[in-house]
Amino acid sequence: QVQLVESGGGLVQAGGSLRLSCTASGRSFSSYYVGWFRKMPEKEREFVAAIGSSAGTLDYSDSVKGRFTISRDNTKNTVYLQMNSLKPEDTAVYYCGATSIWGLRRAEAFEYWGPGNQVTVSS
């Protein structure tokens, strides 16, 4: 069992930056494929970025590529999402998820989830 908790969200002006953290407890986290997703009101949860266990595998959605960077520190059981050049359309609840299945973007493939963290970007 893996427990995940997101932190680092908040309110920021357009063009600003935030760094989200996803910290895990429980079973070995370093072997899991970890993804960030976001959910906007009245929309489905959408894929943002994901990272493999050794950080050699990275995946980004087209909407955030070049602005967001995913990374991990396995010594701290933490995955980060550095978000730069934020836009109002990035406003959402951000979730991290973990799965033993690599390479997928479908939320259904992720076994463990954090409770979510609000990010609000003002114009």
JSON list of N, CA and C in Angstrom, two decimals, residues 2-46:
[
{"chain": "A", "resi": 2, "resn": "VAL", "atom": "N", "xyz": [0.46, 2.24, -0.77]},
{"chain": "A", "resi": 2, "resn": "VAL", "atom": "CA", "xyz": [1.18, 3.50, -0.87]},
{"chain": "A", "resi": 2, "resn": "VAL", "atom": "C", "xyz": [0.22, 4.63, -0.55]},
{"chain": "A", "resi": 3, "resn": "GLN", "atom": "N", "xyz": [0.62, 5.52, 0.31]},
{"chain": "A", "resi": 3, "resn": "GLN", "atom": "CA", "xyz": [-0.16, 6.72, 0.60]},
{"chain": "A", "resi": 3, "resn": "GLN", "atom": "C", "xyz": [0.55, 7.93, 0.01]},
{"chain": "A", "resi": 4, "resn": "LEU", "atom": "N", "xyz": [-0.21, 8.76, -0.68]},
{"chain": "A", "resi": 4, "resn": "LEU", "atom": "CA", "xyz": [0.34, 9.93, -1.35]},
{"chain": "A", "resi": 4, "resn": "LEU", "atom": "C", "xyz": [-0.30, 11.20, -0.81]},
{"chain": "A", "resi": 5, "resn": "VAL", "atom": "N", "xyz": [0.51, 12.25, -0.69]},
{"chain": "A", "resi": 5, "resn": "VAL", "atom": "CA", "xyz": [-0.01, 13.56, -0.28]},
{"chain": "A", "resi": 5, "resn": "VAL", "atom": "C", "xyz": [0.64, 14.63, -1.14]},
{"chain": "A", "resi": 6, "resn": "GLU", "atom": "N", "xyz": [-0.20, 15.47, -1.74]},
{"chain": "A", "resi": 6, "resn": "GLU", "atom": "CA", "xyz": [0.31, 16.59, -2.53]},
{"chain": "A", "resi": 6, "resn": "GLU", "atom": "C", "xyz": [0.43, 17.84, -1.66]},
{"chain": "A", "resi": 7, "resn": "SER", "atom": "N", "xyz": [1.37, 18.70, -2.02]},
{"chain": "A", "resi": 7, "resn": "SER", "atom": "CA", "xyz": [1.51, 19.99, -1.35]},
{"chain": "A", "resi": 7, "resn": "SER", "atom": "C", "xyz": [2.12, 20.99, -2.32]},
{"chain": "A", "resi": 8, "resn": "GLY", "atom": "N", "xyz": [2.05, 22.28, -1.95]},
{"chain": "A", "resi": 8, "resn": "GLY", "atom": "CA", "xyz": [2.71, 23.31, -2.75]},
{"chain": "A", "resi": 8, "resn": "GLY", "atom": "C", "xyz": [1.79, 24.12, -3.65]},
{"chain": "A", "resi": 9, "resn": "GLY", "atom": "N", "xyz": [0.51, 23.79, -3.66]},
{"chain": "A", "resi": 9, "resn": "GLY", "atom": "CA", "xyz": [-0.41, 24.57, -4.49]},
{"chain": "A", "resi": 9, "resn": "GLY", "atom": "C", "xyz": [-0.71, 25.91, -3.87]},
{"chain": "A", "resi": 10, "resn": "GLY", "atom": "N", "xyz": [-1.58, 26.67, -4.54]},
{"chain": "A", "resi": 10, "resn": "GLY", "atom": "CA", "xyz": [-1.96, 27.97, -4.03]},
{"chain": "A", "resi": 10, "resn": "GLY", "atom": "C", "xyz": [-2.39, 28.89, -5.14]},
{"chain": "A", "resi": 11, "resn": "LEU", "atom": "N", "xyz": [-2.35, 30.18, -4.85]},
{"chain": "A", "resi": 11, "resn": "LEU", "atom": "CA", "xyz": [-2.76, 31.21, -5.79]},
{"chain": "A", "resi": 11, "resn": "LEU", "atom": "C", "xyz": [-1.53, 31.93, -6.33]},
{"chain": "A", "resi": 12, "resn": "VAL", "atom": "N", "xyz": [-1.48, 32.09, -7.64]},
{"chain": "A", "resi": 12, "resn": "VAL", "atom": "CA", "xyz": [-0.36, 32.76, -8.29]},
{"chain": "A", "resi": 12, "resn": "VAL", "atom": "C", "xyz": [-0.88, 33.55, -9.48]},
{"chain": "A", "resi": 13, "resn": "GLN", "atom": "N", "xyz": [-0.18, 34.62, -9.83]},
{"chain": "A", "resi": 13, "resn": "GLN", "atom": "CA", "xyz": [-0.57, 35.40, -11.00]},
{"chain": "A", "resi": 13, "resn": "GLN", "atom": "C", "xyz": [-0.07, 34.73, -12.27]},
{"chain": "A", "resi": 14, "resn": "ALA", "atom": "N", "xyz": [-0.74, 35.01, -13.36]},
{"chain": "A", "resi": 14, "resn": "ALA", "atom": "CA", "xyz": [-0.33, 34.49, -14.66]},
{"chain": "A", "resi": 14, "resn": "ALA", "atom": "C", "xyz": [1.13, 34.86, -14.93]},
{"chain": "A", "resi": 15, "resn": "GLY", "atom": "N", "xyz": [1.88, 33.89, -15.44]},
{"chain": "A", "resi": 15, "resn": "GLY", "atom": "CA", "xyz": [3.30, 34.08, -15.68]},
{"chain": "A", "resi": 15, "resn": "GLY", "atom": "C", "xyz": [4.18, 33.65, -14.53]},
{"chain": "A", "resi": 16, "resn": "GLY", "atom": "N", "xyz": [3.56, 33.39, -13.39]},
{"chain": "A", "resi": 16, "resn": "GLY", "atom": "CA", "xyz": [4.31, 32.99, -12.21]},
{"chain": "A", "resi": 16, "resn": "GLY", "atom": "C", "xyz": [4.62, 31.50, -12.18]},
{"chain": "A", "resi": 17, "resn": "SER", "atom": "N", "xyz": [5.19, 31.05, -11.05]},
{"chain": "A", "resi": 17, "resn": "SER", "atom": "CA", "xyz": [5.63, 29.66, -10.91]},
{"chain": "A", "resi": 17, "resn": "SER", "atom": "C", "xyz": [5.15, 29.09, -9.57]},
{"chain": "A", "resi": 18, "resn": "LEU", "atom": "N", "xyz": [4.98, 27.79, -9.57]},
{"chain": "A", "resi": 18, "resn": "LEU", "atom": "CA", "xyz": [4.72, 27.03, -8.36]},
{"chain": "A", "resi": 18, "resn": "LEU", "atom": "C", "xyz": [5.42, 25.69, -8.49]},
{"chain": "A", "resi": 19, "resn": "ARG", "atom": "N", "xyz": [5.76, 25.10, -7.35]},
{"chain": "A", "resi": 19, "resn": "ARG", "atom": "CA", "xyz": [6.28, 23.74, -7.36]},
{"chain": "A", "resi": 19, "resn": "ARG", "atom": "C", "xyz": [5.41, 22.86, -6.48]},
{"chain": "A", "resi": 20, "resn": "LEU", "atom": "N", "xyz": [4.85, 21.85, -7.09]},
{"chain": "A", "resi": 20, "resn": "LEU", "atom": "CA", "xyz": [4.06, 20.87, -6.35]},
{"chain": "A", "resi": 20, "resn": "LEU", "atom": "C", "xyz": [4.95, 19.71, -5.92]},
{"chain": "A", "resi": 21, "resn": "SER", "atom": "N", "xyz": [4.65, 19.17, -4.76]},
{"chain": "A", "resi": 21, "resn": "SER", "atom": "CA", "xyz": [5.34, 17.99, -4.26]},
{"chain": "A", "resi": 21, "resn": "SER", "atom": "C", "xyz": [4.33, 16.88, -4.01]},
{"chain": "A", "resi": 22, "resn": "CYS", "atom": "N", "xyz": [4.75, 15.67, -4.29]},
{"chain": "A", "resi": 22, "resn": "CYS", "atom": "CA", "xyz": [3.95, 14.48, -4.01]},
{"chain": "A", "resi": 22, "resn": "CYS", "atom": "C", "xyz": [4.82, 13.57, -3.15]},
{"chain": "A", "resi": 23, "resn": "THR", "atom": "N", "xyz": [4.47, 13.46, -1.89]},
{"chain": "A", "resi": 23, "resn": "THR", "atom": "CA", "xyz": [5.27, 12.69, -0.95]},
{"chain": "A", "resi": 23, "resn": "THR", "atom": "C", "xyz": [4.55, 11.40, -0.60]},
{"chain": "A", "resi": 24, "resn": "ALA", "atom": "N", "xyz": [5.31, 10.30, -0.62]},
{"chain": "A", "resi": 24, "resn": "ALA", "atom": "CA", "xyz": [4.72, 8.99, -0.42]},
{"chain": "A", "resi": 24, "resn": "ALA", "atom": "C", "xyz": [5.18, 8.36, 0.88]},
{"chain": "A", "resi": 25, "resn": "SER", "atom": "N", "xyz": [4.33, 7.55, 1.43]},
{"chain": "A", "resi": 25, "resn": "SER", "atom": "CA", "xyz": [4.69, 6.71, 2.56]},
{"chain": "A", "resi": 25, "resn": "SER", "atom": "C", "xyz": [4.16, 5.32, 2.28]},
{"chain": "A", "resi": 26, "resn": "GLY", "atom": "N", "xyz": [4.69, 4.36, 2.99]},
{"chain": "A", "resi": 26, "resn": "GLY", "atom": "CA", "xyz": [4.25, 2.98, 2.77]},
{"chain": "A", "resi": 26, "resn": "GLY", "atom": "C", "xyz": [5.31, 2.19, 2.03]},
{"chain": "A", "resi": 27, "resn": "ARG", "atom": "N", "xyz": [4.84, 1.31, 1.15]},
{"chain": "A", "resi": 27, "resn": "ARG", "atom": "CA", "xyz": [5.75, 0.44, 0.43]},
{"chain": "A", "resi": 27, "resn": "ARG", "atom": "C", "xyz": [6.70, 1.21, -0.47]},
{"chain": "A", "resi": 28, "resn": "SER", "atom": "N", "xyz": [7.75, 0.56, -0.93]},
{"chain": "A", "resi": 28, "resn": "SER", "atom": "CA", "xyz": [8.79, 1.20, -1.73]},
{"chain": "A", "resi": 28, "resn": "SER", "atom": "C", "xyz": [8.20, 2.00, -2.87]},
{"chain": "A", "resi": 29, "resn": "PHE", "atom": "N", "xyz": [8.45, 3.28, -2.82]},
{"chain": "A", "resi": 29, "resn": "PHE", "atom": "CA", "xyz": [7.89, 4.22, -3.80]},
{"chain": "A", "resi": 29, "resn": "PHE", "atom": "C", "xyz": [8.76, 4.33, -5.03]},
{"chain": "A", "resi": 30, "resn": "SER", "atom": "N", "xyz": [10.03, 4.02, -4.88]},
{"chain": "A", "resi": 30, "resn": "SER", "atom": "CA", "xyz": [10.98, 4.30, -5.95]},
{"chain": "A", "resi": 30, "resn": "SER", "atom": "C", "xyz": [10.71, 3.46, -7.20]},
{"chain": "A", "resi": 31, "resn": "SER", "atom": "N", "xyz": [10.03, 2.34, -7.06]},
{"chain": "A", "resi": 31, "resn": "SER", "atom": "CA", "xyz": [9.79, 1.48, -8.22]},
{"chain": "A", "resi": 31, "resn": "SER", "atom": "C", "xyz": [8.53, 1.86, -8.99]},
{"chain": "A", "resi": 32, "resn": "TYR", "atom": "N", "xyz": [7.77, 2.79, -8.48]},
{"chain": "A", "resi": 32, "resn": "TYR", "atom": "CA", "xyz": [6.50, 3.14, -9.11]},
{"chain": "A", "resi": 32, "resn": "TYR", "atom": "C", "xyz": [6.65, 4.20, -10.20]},
{"chain": "A", "resi": 33, "resn": "TYR", "atom": "N", "xyz": [5.81, 4.08, -11.18]},
{"chain": "A", "resi": 33, "resn": "TYR", "atom": "CA", "xyz": [5.62, 5.11, -12.21]},
{"chain": "A", "resi": 33, "resn": "TYR", "atom": "C", "xyz": [4.65, 6.12, -11.61]},
{"chain": "A", "resi": 34, "resn": "VAL", "atom": "N", "xyz": [5.05, 7.39, -11.60]},
{"chain": "A", "resi": 34, "resn": "VAL", "atom": "CA", "xyz": [4.26, 8.41, -10.91]},
{"chain": "A", "resi": 34, "resn": "VAL", "atom": "C", "xyz": [3.80, 9.47, -11.90]},
{"chain": "A", "resi": 35, "resn": "GLY", "atom": "N", "xyz": [2.56, 9.81, -11.81]},
{"chain": "A", "resi": 35, "resn": "GLY", "atom": "CA", "xyz": [2.01, 10.81, -12.72]},
{"chain": "A", "resi": 35, "resn": "GLY", "atom": "C", "xyz": [1.33, 11.94, -12.00]},
{"chain": "A", "resi": 36, "resn": "TRP", "atom": "N", "xyz": [1.28, 13.07, -12.66]},
{"chain": "A", "resi": 36, "resn": "TRP", "atom": "CA", "xyz": [0.48, 14.21, -12.21]},
{"chain": "A", "resi": 36, "resn": "TRP", "atom": "C", "xyz": [-0.71, 14.35, -13.17]},
{"chain": "A", "resi": 37, "resn": "PHE", "atom": "N", "xyz": [-1.86, 14.55, -12.59]},
{"chain": "A", "resi": 37, "resn": "PHE", "atom": "CA", "xyz": [-3.09, 14.80, -13.33]},
{"chain": "A", "resi": 37, "resn": "PHE", "atom": "C", "xyz": [-3.74, 16.06, -12.78]},
{"chain": "A", "resi": 38, "resn": "ARG", "atom": "N", "xyz": [-4.67, 16.60, -13.52]},
{"chain": "A", "resi": 38, "resn": "ARG", "atom": "CA", "xyz": [-5.42, 17.74, -13.01]},
{"chain": "A", "resi": 38, "resn": "ARG", "atom": "C", "xyz": [-6.87, 17.63, -13.41]},
{"chain": "A", "resi": 39, "resn": "LYS", "atom": "N", "xyz": [-7.71, 18.24, -12.60]},
{"chain": "A", "resi": 39, "resn": "LYS", "atom": "CA", "xyz": [-9.13, 18.21, -12.88]},
{"chain": "A", "resi": 39, "resn": "LYS", "atom": "C", "xyz": [-9.70, 19.61, -12.74]},
{"chain": "A", "resi": 40, "resn": "MET", "atom": "N", "xyz": [-10.30, 20.05, -13.81]},
{"chain": "A", "resi": 40, "resn": "MET", "atom": "CA", "xyz": [-10.98, 21.34, -13.83]},
{"chain": "A", "resi": 40, "resn": "MET", "atom": "C", "xyz": [-12.47, 21.09, -13.65]},
{"chain": "A", "resi": 41, "resn": "PRO", "atom": "N", "xyz": [-13.19, 22.09, -13.15]},
{"chain": "A", "resi": 41, "resn": "PRO", "atom": "CA", "xyz": [-14.63, 21.89, -12.93]},
{"chain": "A", "resi": 41, "resn": "PRO", "atom": "C", "xyz": [-15.34, 21.39, -14.19]},
{"chain": "A", "resi": 42, "resn": "GLU", "atom": "N", "xyz": [-16.17, 20.38, -14.01]},
{"chain": "A", "resi": 42, "resn": "GLU", "atom": "CA", "xyz": [-17.01, 19.83, -15.08]},
{"chain": "A", "resi": 42, "resn": "GLU", "atom": "C", "xyz": [-16.20, 19.19, -16.20]},
{"chain": "A", "resi": 43, "resn": "LYS", "atom": "N", "xyz": [-14.96, 18.84, -15.91]},
{"chain": "A", "resi": 43, "resn": "LYS", "atom": "CA", "xyz": [-14.15, 18.15, -16.90]},
{"chain": "A", "resi": 43, "resn": "LYS", "atom": "C", "xyz": [-13.57, 16.88, -16.30]},
{"chain": "A", "resi": 44, "resn": "GLU", "atom": "N", "xyz": [-13.14, 15.96, -17.16]},
{"chain": "A", "resi": 44, "resn": "GLU", "atom": "CA", "xyz": [-12.51, 14.74, -16.70]},
{"chain": "A", "resi": 44, "resn": "GLU", "atom": "C", "xyz": [-11.09, 15.04, -16.20]},
{"chain": "A", "resi": 45, "resn": "ARG", "atom": "N", "xyz": [-10.61, 14.15, -15.35]},
{"chain": "A", "resi": 45, "resn": "ARG", "atom": "CA", "xyz": [-9.23, 14.27, -14.90]},
{"chain": "A", "resi": 45, "resn": "ARG", "atom": "C", "xyz": [-8.32, 14.06, -16.11]},
{"chain": "A", "resi": 46, "resn": "GLU", "atom": "N", "xyz": [-7.35, 14.97, -16.29]},
{"chain": "A", "resi": 46, "resn": "GLU", "atom": "CA", "xyz": [-6.50, 14.88, -17.47]},
{"chain": "A", "resi": 46, "resn": "GLU", "atom": "C", "xyz": [-5.03, 14.70, -17.08]}
]
